GROMACS .gro file of C-alpha atoms in nm:
model
  427
    1MET     CA    1   7.734  14.538  -5.116
    2ALA     CA    2   7.832  14.807  -5.365
    3LEU     CA    3   7.582  15.075  -5.459
    4THR     CA    4   7.406  15.040  -5.791
    5PRO     CA    5   7.530  15.289  -6.054
    6ILE     CA    6   7.275  15.563  -6.122
    7PRO     CA    7   7.230  15.468  -6.492
    8GLU     CA    8   7.127  15.117  -6.381
    9VAL     CA    9   6.884  15.266  -6.128
   10LEU     CA   10   6.726  15.467  -6.410
   11GLU     CA   11   6.689  15.159  -6.628
   12ALA     CA   12   6.518  14.977  -6.341
   13LEU     CA   13   6.271  15.262  -6.296
   14LYS     CA   14   6.196  15.266  -6.669
   15ALA     CA   15   6.122  14.894  -6.644
   16GLY     CA   16   5.867  14.957  -6.369
   17ARG     CA   17   6.082  14.812  -6.091
   18ILE     CA   18   6.120  14.925  -5.731
   19VAL     CA   19   6.455  15.073  -5.623
   20LEU     CA   20   6.588  15.142  -5.274
   21VAL     CA   21   6.733  15.483  -5.188
   22ALA     CA   22   6.901  15.564  -4.855
   23ASP     CA   23   6.968  15.913  -4.727
   24ASP     CA   24   7.241  16.062  -4.510
   25GLU     CA   25   7.308  15.927  -4.161
   26GLY     CA   26   7.294  16.285  -4.039
   27ARG     CA   27   6.949  16.342  -4.184
   28GLU     CA   28   6.668  16.085  -4.150
   29ASN     CA   29   6.910  15.791  -4.180
   30GLU     CA   30   6.654  15.565  -4.344
   31GLY     CA   31   6.580  15.405  -4.677
   32ASP     CA   32   6.280  15.438  -4.905
   33ALA     CA   33   6.131  15.216  -5.169
   34ILE     CA   34   6.088  15.427  -5.481
   35MET     CA   35   5.915  15.355  -5.811
   36ALA     CA   36   5.736  15.539  -6.090
   37ALA     CA   37   5.369  15.600  -6.007
   38GLU     CA   38   5.271  15.537  -6.368
   39PHE     CA   39   5.387  15.174  -6.329
   40ALA     CA   40   5.227  15.109  -5.989
   41THR     CA   41   5.038  14.777  -5.973
   42LYS     CA   42   4.853  14.583  -5.708
   43GLU     CA   43   5.156  14.356  -5.670
   44SER     CA   44   5.417  14.631  -5.638
   45ILE     CA   45   5.209  14.830  -5.389
   46ALA     CA   46   5.141  14.515  -5.185
   47TRP     CA   47   5.518  14.455  -5.161
   48ILE     CA   48   5.579  14.814  -5.057
   49VAL     CA   49   5.305  14.800  -4.791
   50LYS     CA   50   5.442  14.473  -4.654
   51ASN     CA   51   5.797  14.604  -4.625
   52SER     CA   52   5.730  14.961  -4.515
   53SER     CA   53   5.548  15.163  -4.253
   54GLY     CA   54   5.243  15.144  -4.481
   55LEU     CA   55   5.228  15.519  -4.542
   56ILE     CA   56   5.259  15.562  -4.918
   57CYS     CA   57   5.349  15.904  -5.051
   58ALA     CA   58   5.352  16.037  -5.405
   59PRO     CA   59   5.630  16.291  -5.462
   60MET     CA   60   5.568  16.510  -5.765
   61SER     CA   61   5.690  16.820  -5.941
   62ARG     CA   62   5.530  17.155  -5.866
   63ASP     CA   63   5.379  17.167  -6.216
   64VAL     CA   64   5.187  16.846  -6.154
   65ALA     CA   65   5.075  16.949  -5.806
   66ASP     CA   66   4.948  17.280  -5.942
   67ARG     CA   67   4.765  17.112  -6.230
   68LEU     CA   68   4.592  16.874  -5.990
   69ASN     CA   69   4.512  17.155  -5.745
   70LEU     CA   70   4.709  17.003  -5.458
   71PRO     CA   71   4.809  17.289  -5.228
   72ILE     CA   72   5.027  17.234  -4.924
   73MET     CA   73   4.845  17.083  -4.627
   74VAL     CA   74   4.925  17.365  -4.384
   75GLU     CA   75   5.039  17.723  -4.432
   76HIS     CA   76   5.299  17.708  -4.152
   77ASN     CA   77   5.501  17.387  -4.186
   78GLN     CA   78   5.636  17.274  -3.848
   79ASP     CA   79   5.795  16.954  -3.982
   80THR     CA   80   6.168  16.963  -3.906
   81ARG     CA   81   6.249  16.848  -4.263
   82LYS     CA   82   5.993  17.087  -4.417
   83THR     CA   83   5.840  16.804  -4.618
   84ALA     CA   84   5.573  16.966  -4.837
   85TYR     CA   85   5.271  16.749  -4.761
   86THR     CA   86   4.953  16.822  -4.956
   87LEU     CA   87   4.596  16.707  -4.911
   88THR     CA   88   4.554  16.330  -4.928
   89VAL     CA   89   4.372  16.188  -5.230
   90ASP     CA   90   4.202  15.887  -5.385
   91ALA     CA   91   4.107  15.832  -5.746
   92ALA     CA   92   3.758  15.966  -5.809
   93HIS     CA   93   3.652  15.659  -6.006
   94GLY     CA   94   3.731  15.288  -5.994
   95VAL     CA   95   3.820  15.253  -5.626
   96THR     CA   96   3.626  15.103  -5.336
   97THR     CA   97   3.758  15.198  -4.991
   98GLY     CA   98   4.075  15.347  -5.137
   99ILE     CA   99   4.307  15.164  -4.898
  100SER     CA  100   4.363  14.832  -5.078
  101ALA     CA  101   4.678  14.777  -5.282
  102SER     CA  102   4.481  14.781  -5.607
  103ASP     CA  103   4.296  15.100  -5.509
  104ARG     CA  104   4.615  15.278  -5.412
  105ALA     CA  105   4.786  15.165  -5.732
  106LEU     CA  106   4.500  15.310  -5.934
  107THR     CA  107   4.520  15.641  -5.748
  108LEU     CA  108   4.893  15.656  -5.817
  109ASN     CA  109   4.832  15.585  -6.186
  110VAL     CA  110   4.583  15.873  -6.197
  111LEU     CA  111   4.831  16.108  -6.031
  112ALA     CA  112   5.096  16.021  -6.291
  113ASN     CA  113   4.865  16.055  -6.591
  114PRO     CA  114   4.948  16.385  -6.770
  115LEU     CA  115   4.583  16.416  -6.877
  116SER     CA  116   4.448  16.393  -6.521
  117VAL     CA  117   4.282  16.702  -6.375
  118SER     CA  118   4.169  16.804  -6.029
  119HIS     CA  119   3.825  16.642  -6.049
  120ASP     CA  120   3.983  16.303  -6.127
  121LEU     CA  121   4.069  16.294  -5.755
  122ILE     CA  122   3.871  16.309  -5.432
  123ARG     CA  123   3.996  16.456  -5.106
  124PRO     CA  124   4.079  16.326  -4.847
  125GLY     CA  125   4.209  15.984  -4.945
  126HIS     CA  126   4.474  15.722  -4.884
  127ILE     CA  127   4.769  15.851  -5.089
  128LEU     CA  128   4.974  16.144  -4.958
  129PRO     CA  129   5.117  16.360  -5.238
  130LEU     CA  130   5.435  16.556  -5.170
  131ARG     CA  131   5.559  16.866  -5.353
  132ALA     CA  132   5.924  16.853  -5.458
  133VAL     CA  133   6.126  17.174  -5.466
  134ASP     CA  134   6.222  17.293  -5.813
  135GLY     CA  135   6.596  17.257  -5.750
  136GLY     CA  136   6.571  16.886  -5.669
  137VAL     CA  137   6.826  16.713  -5.444
  138LEU     CA  138   7.079  16.987  -5.513
  139GLU     CA  139   6.846  17.223  -5.325
  140ARG     CA  140   6.690  16.982  -5.074
  141PRO     CA  141   6.852  16.637  -5.027
  142GLY     CA  142   6.534  16.447  -4.943
  143HIS     CA  143   6.362  16.137  -5.077
  144THR     CA  144   6.086  16.353  -5.226
  145GLU     CA  145   6.333  16.533  -5.449
  146ALA     CA  146   6.538  16.218  -5.514
  147ALA     CA  147   6.233  16.041  -5.653
  148VAL     CA  148   6.133  16.328  -5.883
  149ASP     CA  149   6.491  16.383  -6.004
  150LEU     CA  150   6.534  16.012  -6.082
  151LEU     CA  151   6.206  16.002  -6.272
  152ARG     CA  152   6.293  16.313  -6.473
  153MET     CA  153   6.632  16.162  -6.555
  154ALA     CA  154   6.456  15.845  -6.669
  155GLY     CA  155   6.221  16.042  -6.892
  156LEU     CA  156   5.914  15.935  -6.694
  157SER     CA  157   5.619  16.125  -6.550
  158PRO     CA  158   5.753  16.324  -6.252
  159VAL     CA  159   5.525  16.149  -6.003
  160GLY     CA  160   5.670  15.877  -5.786
  161VAL     CA  161   5.585  15.630  -5.513
  162ILE     CA  162   5.787  15.636  -5.192
  163ALA     CA  163   5.755  15.459  -4.859
  164GLU     CA  164   5.996  15.421  -4.569
  165ILE     CA  165   6.132  15.068  -4.530
  166VAL     CA  166   6.110  14.917  -4.181
  167ASP     CA  167   6.253  14.610  -4.006
  168GLU     CA  168   6.034  14.323  -3.887
  169ASP     CA  169   6.013  14.491  -3.545
  170GLY     CA  170   5.882  14.811  -3.703
  171ASP     CA  171   6.198  15.020  -3.659
  172MET     CA  172   6.347  15.211  -3.950
  173MET     CA  173   6.574  14.992  -4.161
  174ARG     CA  174   6.931  15.123  -4.178
  175MET     CA  175   7.194  15.062  -4.443
  176PRO     CA  176   7.300  14.708  -4.337
  177GLY     CA  177   6.939  14.593  -4.352
  178LEU     CA  178   6.881  14.774  -4.680
  179GLU     CA  179   7.180  14.599  -4.833
  180LYS     CA  180   7.044  14.259  -4.725
  181LEU     CA  181   6.697  14.343  -4.860
  182ALA     CA  182   6.836  14.466  -5.192
  183ASP     CA  183   7.040  14.148  -5.228
  184LYS     CA  184   6.745  13.925  -5.135
  185GLU     CA  185   6.501  14.097  -5.372
  186ASN     CA  186   6.757  14.172  -5.646
  187MET     CA  187   6.674  14.543  -5.621
  188PRO     CA  188   6.897  14.836  -5.712
  189LEU     CA  189   7.027  15.026  -5.409
  190THR     CA  190   7.167  15.377  -5.411
  191THR     CA  191   7.183  15.683  -5.187
  192VAL     CA  192   7.078  16.045  -5.209
  193ALA     CA  193   7.445  16.139  -5.178
  194ALA     CA  194   7.532  15.923  -5.480
  195LEU     CA  195   7.254  16.091  -5.678
  196ILE     CA  196   7.384  16.436  -5.581
  197ASN     CA  197   7.735  16.340  -5.694
  198TYR     CA  198   7.598  16.210  -6.023
  199LEU     CA  199   7.393  16.524  -6.087
  200GLU     CA  200   7.690  16.748  -6.014
  201ALA     CA  201   7.877  16.566  -6.291
  202HIS     CA  202   7.574  16.514  -6.520
  203PRO     CA  203   7.334  16.805  -6.451
  204LEU     CA  204   6.972  16.784  -6.555
  205PRO     CA  205   6.861  17.025  -6.826
  206ALA     CA  206   6.732  17.350  -6.683
  207ARG     CA  207   6.378  17.309  -6.560
  208ILE     CA  208   6.132  17.454  -6.809
  209GLU     CA  209   5.828  17.610  -6.649
  210GLY     CA  210   5.521  17.432  -6.769
  211GLU     CA  211   5.720  17.164  -6.949
  212MET     CA  212   5.418  16.932  -6.935
  213ASP     CA  213   5.178  17.206  -7.044
  214LYS     CA  214   5.295  17.303  -7.392
  215ASP     CA  215   4.964  17.179  -7.532
  216ARG     CA  216   4.762  17.316  -7.240
  217VAL     CA  217   4.495  17.485  -7.455
  218VAL     CA  218   4.323  17.396  -7.781
  219PHE     CA  219   4.186  17.667  -8.011
  220GLU     CA  220   3.826  17.580  -8.100
  221VAL     CA  221   3.649  17.869  -8.273
  222GLU     CA  222   3.656  18.238  -8.365
  223THR     CA  223   3.353  18.463  -8.416
  224ASN     CA  224   3.259  18.833  -8.405
  225VAL     CA  225   3.042  18.964  -8.120
  226PRO     CA  226   2.904  19.321  -8.102
  227THR     CA  227   2.912  19.470  -7.749
  228GLU     CA  228   2.856  19.806  -7.583
  229ASN     CA  229   3.232  19.858  -7.599
  230GLY     CA  230   3.264  19.769  -7.967
  231THR     CA  231   3.268  19.463  -8.189
  232PHE     CA  232   3.533  19.213  -8.088
  233ARG     CA  233   3.667  18.889  -8.226
  234MET     CA  234   3.604  18.614  -7.973
  235ARG     CA  235   3.852  18.327  -7.986
  236GLY     CA  236   3.738  18.025  -7.785
  237TYR     CA  237   3.993  17.793  -7.625
  238ARG     CA  238   3.947  17.470  -7.433
  239ASP     CA  239   4.177  17.411  -7.138
  240ARG     CA  240   4.292  17.049  -7.164
  241THR     CA  241   4.397  17.040  -6.800
  242THR     CA  242   4.085  17.177  -6.632
  243GLY     CA  243   3.825  17.125  -6.906
  244THR     CA  244   3.733  17.493  -6.875
  245ASP     CA  245   3.663  17.719  -7.174
  246HIS     CA  246   3.856  18.048  -7.193
  247VAL     CA  247   3.804  18.341  -7.431
  248ALA     CA  248   4.049  18.575  -7.602
  249ILE     CA  249   3.863  18.900  -7.675
  250VAL     CA  250   4.050  19.066  -7.962
  251ALA     CA  251   4.025  19.425  -8.086
  252GLY     CA  252   4.180  19.519  -8.420
  253ASN     CA  253   4.474  19.321  -8.553
  254PRO     CA  254   4.740  19.320  -8.283
  255GLY     CA  255   5.084  19.210  -8.394
  256GLY     CA  256   5.334  18.987  -8.221
  257GLU     CA  257   5.515  19.254  -8.020
  258ASP     CA  258   5.416  19.510  -7.757
  259VAL     CA  259   5.047  19.419  -7.759
  260LEU     CA  260   4.813  19.576  -7.504
  261VAL     CA  261   4.685  19.276  -7.304
  262ARG     CA  262   4.465  19.225  -7.001
  263VAL     CA  263   4.451  18.881  -6.832
  264HIS     CA  264   4.116  18.898  -6.654
  265SER     CA  265   3.984  18.642  -6.406
  266GLU     CA  266   3.617  18.551  -6.418
  267CYS     CA  267   3.415  18.723  -6.142
  268LEU     CA  268   3.043  18.650  -6.133
  269THR     CA  269   2.977  18.883  -5.841
  270GLY     CA  270   3.166  19.177  -5.984
  271GLU     CA  271   3.060  19.145  -6.349
  272ALA     CA  272   2.708  19.003  -6.349
  273LEU     CA  273   2.588  19.127  -6.009
  274HIS     CA  274   2.790  19.452  -6.006
  275SER     CA  275   2.920  19.379  -5.656
  276LEU     CA  276   3.088  19.674  -5.486
  277LYS     CA  277   3.323  19.450  -5.286
  278CYS     CA  278   3.572  19.431  -5.575
  279GLU     CA  279   3.670  19.629  -5.884
  280CYS     CA  280   3.649  19.340  -6.133
  281GLY     CA  281   3.350  19.465  -6.332
  282PRO     CA  282   3.488  19.816  -6.389
  283GLN     CA  283   3.830  19.668  -6.470
  284LEU     CA  284   3.682  19.447  -6.742
  285ASP     CA  285   3.485  19.735  -6.894
  286GLU     CA  286   3.785  19.967  -6.887
  287ALA     CA  287   4.015  19.702  -7.037
  288LEU     CA  288   3.773  19.646  -7.327
  289ARG     CA  289   3.748  20.020  -7.383
  290MET     CA  290   4.126  20.057  -7.383
  291ILE     CA  291   4.201  19.779  -7.632
  292GLU     CA  292   3.926  19.912  -7.860
  293ALA     CA  293   4.075  20.263  -7.843
  294ASP     CA  294   4.435  20.153  -7.896
  295PRO     CA  295   4.538  20.217  -8.260
  296ASN     CA  296   4.714  19.880  -8.268
  297GLY     CA  297   4.429  19.694  -8.100
  298GLY     CA  298   4.475  19.457  -7.810
  299VAL     CA  299   4.353  19.148  -7.628
  300VAL     CA  300   4.160  19.072  -7.311
  301LEU     CA  301   4.201  18.712  -7.200
  302TYR     CA  302   3.889  18.617  -7.006
  303MET     CA  303   4.000  18.328  -6.786
  304ARG     CA  304   3.713  18.120  -6.656
  305GLY     CA  305   3.736  17.907  -6.344
  306GLN     CA  306   3.939  18.171  -6.157
  307GLU     CA  307   3.660  18.308  -5.936
  308GLY     CA  308   3.794  18.456  -5.613
  309ARG     CA  309   4.160  18.444  -5.723
  310GLY     CA  310   4.110  18.079  -5.810
  311ILE     CA  311   3.939  17.947  -5.495
  312GLY     CA  312   3.591  17.918  -5.651
  313LEU     CA  313   3.259  18.093  -5.601
  314VAL     CA  314   3.138  17.915  -5.286
  315ASN     CA  315   3.478  17.948  -5.119
  316LYS     CA  316   3.475  18.317  -5.210
  317PHE     CA  317   3.145  18.352  -5.025
  318LYS     CA  318   3.298  18.173  -4.726
  319ALA     CA  319   3.588  18.419  -4.737
  320TYR     CA  320   3.339  18.707  -4.750
  321GLN     CA  321   3.173  18.567  -4.438
  322LEU     CA  322   3.507  18.566  -4.255
  323GLN     CA  323   3.573  18.921  -4.375
  324GLU     CA  324   3.245  19.024  -4.212
  325GLN     CA  325   3.395  18.889  -3.888
  326GLY     CA  326   3.705  19.108  -3.921
  327LEU     CA  327   3.956  18.916  -4.134
  328ASP     CA  328   4.099  19.076  -4.445
  329THR     CA  329   4.086  18.915  -4.791
  330LEU     CA  330   4.422  18.741  -4.752
  331ASP     CA  331   4.377  18.609  -4.399
  332ALA     CA  332   4.026  18.489  -4.483
  333ASN     CA  333   4.167  18.262  -4.755
  334LEU     CA  334   4.436  18.130  -4.524
  335ALA     CA  335   4.184  18.067  -4.246
  336LEU     CA  336   3.993  17.845  -4.489
  337GLY     CA  337   4.310  17.649  -4.565
  338LEU     CA  338   4.328  17.804  -4.911
  339PRO     CA  339   4.614  17.989  -5.082
  340ALA     CA  340   4.605  18.368  -5.100
  341ASP     CA  341   4.607  18.336  -5.479
  342ALA     CA  342   4.541  17.998  -5.645
  343ARG     CA  343   4.541  18.118  -6.005
  344ASP     CA  344   4.746  17.943  -6.273
  345TYR     CA  345   4.850  18.152  -6.573
  346THR     CA  346   4.980  17.869  -6.791
  347ALA     CA  347   4.669  17.865  -7.010
  348ALA     CA  348   4.681  18.243  -7.054
  349ALA     CA  349   5.042  18.230  -7.171
  350ARG     CA  350   4.964  17.947  -7.412
  351MET     CA  351   4.670  18.142  -7.557
  352LEU     CA  352   4.897  18.439  -7.624
  353SER     CA  353   5.156  18.213  -7.785
  354ASP     CA  354   4.888  18.057  -8.004
  355MET     CA  355   4.801  18.405  -8.133
  356GLY     CA  356   5.166  18.476  -8.210
  357ILE     CA  357   5.197  18.733  -7.931
  358ARG     CA  358   5.549  18.740  -7.789
  359SER     CA  359   5.560  19.060  -7.585
  360VAL     CA  360   5.288  19.263  -7.417
  361ARG     CA  361   5.205  19.579  -7.227
  362LEU     CA  362   5.015  19.422  -6.940
  363LEU     CA  363   4.700  19.596  -6.815
  364SER     CA  364   4.746  19.509  -6.449
  365ASN     CA  365   4.847  19.640  -6.109
  366ASN     CA  366   4.980  19.297  -6.008
  367PRO     CA  367   5.356  19.230  -6.052
  368GLU     CA  368   5.300  18.862  -5.969
  369LYS     CA  369   5.089  18.828  -6.283
  370GLN     CA  370   5.384  18.967  -6.478
  371ARG     CA  371   5.622  18.715  -6.320
  372GLN     CA  372   5.389  18.425  -6.391
  373LEU     CA  373   5.353  18.512  -6.760
  374GLU     CA  374   5.727  18.565  -6.798
  375LYS     CA  375   5.787  18.214  -6.662
  376TYR     CA  376   5.608  18.080  -6.967
  377GLY     CA  377   5.798  18.285  -7.223
  378ILE     CA  378   5.582  18.598  -7.259
  379ARG     CA  379   5.794  18.913  -7.245
  380ILE     CA  380   5.637  19.197  -7.044
  381ASN     CA  381   5.730  19.546  -7.161
  382GLY     CA  382   5.568  19.709  -6.861
  383LEU     CA  383   5.258  19.722  -6.644
  384VAL     CA  384   4.982  19.961  -6.752
  385PRO     CA  385   4.786  20.071  -6.441
  386LEU     CA  386   4.419  19.979  -6.424
  387ILE     CA  387   4.284  20.173  -6.126
  388VAL     CA  388   3.906  20.188  -6.152
  389GLY     CA  389   3.603  20.093  -5.946
  390LEU     CA  390   3.717  20.232  -5.612
  391GLY     CA  391   3.442  20.277  -5.355
  392GLU     CA  392   3.357  20.267  -4.987
  393PHE     CA  393   3.301  19.889  -4.988
  394ASN     CA  394   3.633  19.786  -5.145
  395THR     CA  395   3.893  20.041  -5.033
  396GLY     CA  396   4.010  19.814  -4.750
  397TYR     CA  397   4.029  19.519  -4.989
  398LEU     CA  398   4.241  19.721  -5.231
  399ASN     CA  399   4.466  19.843  -4.951
  400VAL     CA  400   4.537  19.479  -4.858
  401LYS     CA  401   4.618  19.399  -5.221
  402ARG     CA  402   4.864  19.687  -5.219
  403ASP     CA  403   5.017  19.643  -4.872
  404ARG     CA  404   5.022  19.263  -4.839
  405MET     CA  405   5.008  19.128  -5.195
  406GLY     CA  406   5.238  19.370  -5.373
  407HIS     CA  407   4.989  19.531  -5.611
  408GLN     CA  408   5.103  19.862  -5.754
  409LEU     CA  409   4.834  20.093  -5.623
  410PRO     CA  410   4.850  20.452  -5.489
  411GLY     CA  411   4.947  20.508  -5.128
  412ILE     CA  412   4.604  20.654  -5.050
  413LEU     CA  413   4.294  20.499  -5.202
  414PRO     CA  414   4.003  20.739  -5.167
  415ALA     CA  415   3.651  20.615  -5.225
  416ILE     CA  416   3.572  20.753  -5.571
  417GLU     CA  417   3.324  20.664  -5.837
  418PRO     CA  418   3.433  20.423  -6.115
  419ALA     CA  419   3.365  20.676  -6.391
  420VAL     CA  420   3.580  20.938  -6.216
  421ALA     CA  421   3.860  20.687  -6.160
  422ALA     CA  422   3.854  20.589  -6.527
  423LYS     CA  423   3.888  20.952  -6.632
  424GLU     CA  424   4.180  21.000  -6.396
  425VAL     CA  425   4.365  20.696  -6.530
  426THR     CA  426   4.317  20.786  -6.894
  427ALA     CA  427   4.363  21.162  -6.868
   0.00000   0.00000   0.00000
């Protein structure tokens, strides 16, 4: 049986059909059923369960996994193929046990919906999402990447359904069996190698960071608010992905180029409770003072929902508890099964774009923040140091940020008072 041409495979996927994709004999040497998650139904999932091992995975692009807050399952992946498993999920609403064909189809539909957010899912569940690498099959020739590449080529949501096809005796079905099954079911059959050859001749457009997030935020309102640091224009935005409200705090009338900008993550403990374990409160105060003093004005983006570098308030307290037992801020996160930094800067970049800001001087010690904003089209003309709030309770924390997380901080961090540090920075 001849392989199905890739254009015909794409048409089948667009029609909501299942296709069969085999990989290299030297790799896993097995075939997967693949379809678009947005078209999953009770009937299609029942067929896949009947003809597979029963483990249904949902390969997806990194953008989607980040939007749905699906981090990798383990920090140190010991799988020989380095498959990027995440936490398992079910749909948060409309399912019963989560394991039936109809329940799993609904969960897959939710995963593929571009309007779905993290709280539309519960963890753990009965669908296993997989993170595809950005370079697709040209970088990693696996079924995860094959599914996402095919769906992107078909113009569909980059969330798929894959399951490994097995024989009646439960062994993996090889190419002769896959050919018979494809002929019996009138299903398209191709291989990862054929997809690679096709992409080498017909490359996908360059991946655009945040391609599904161009409308990530919606501007809602602008008003003036007097503060101890001056009167600022407050521009309220709603994050369509998370449902969170963010604020752009604007001083003066900054233009489109070379604007002084601080992207500041919400920190209840540091700002409202004046915690000495971090420097967030002094950083916010100093950033507001600096944009007010700048002759061209500036902007502080106050990003809500990013407590504890994005892990949330309660998890931050859990990390604090582990720090009391001797772990540092990074290892505490990892010990909890959480990323060192879970923040997403897509909304921040979209807020700047909405205000017509194209290039910035970034008030930050964090080069990763610069890289993240640049991914979404914001040009960074340099980092402006923001070294304030040092004290006996956070010097170790800041040393870890410098030594293990790449923050641009001095080699020696003495315990000094915030007011003194501010004078030193601005002198």
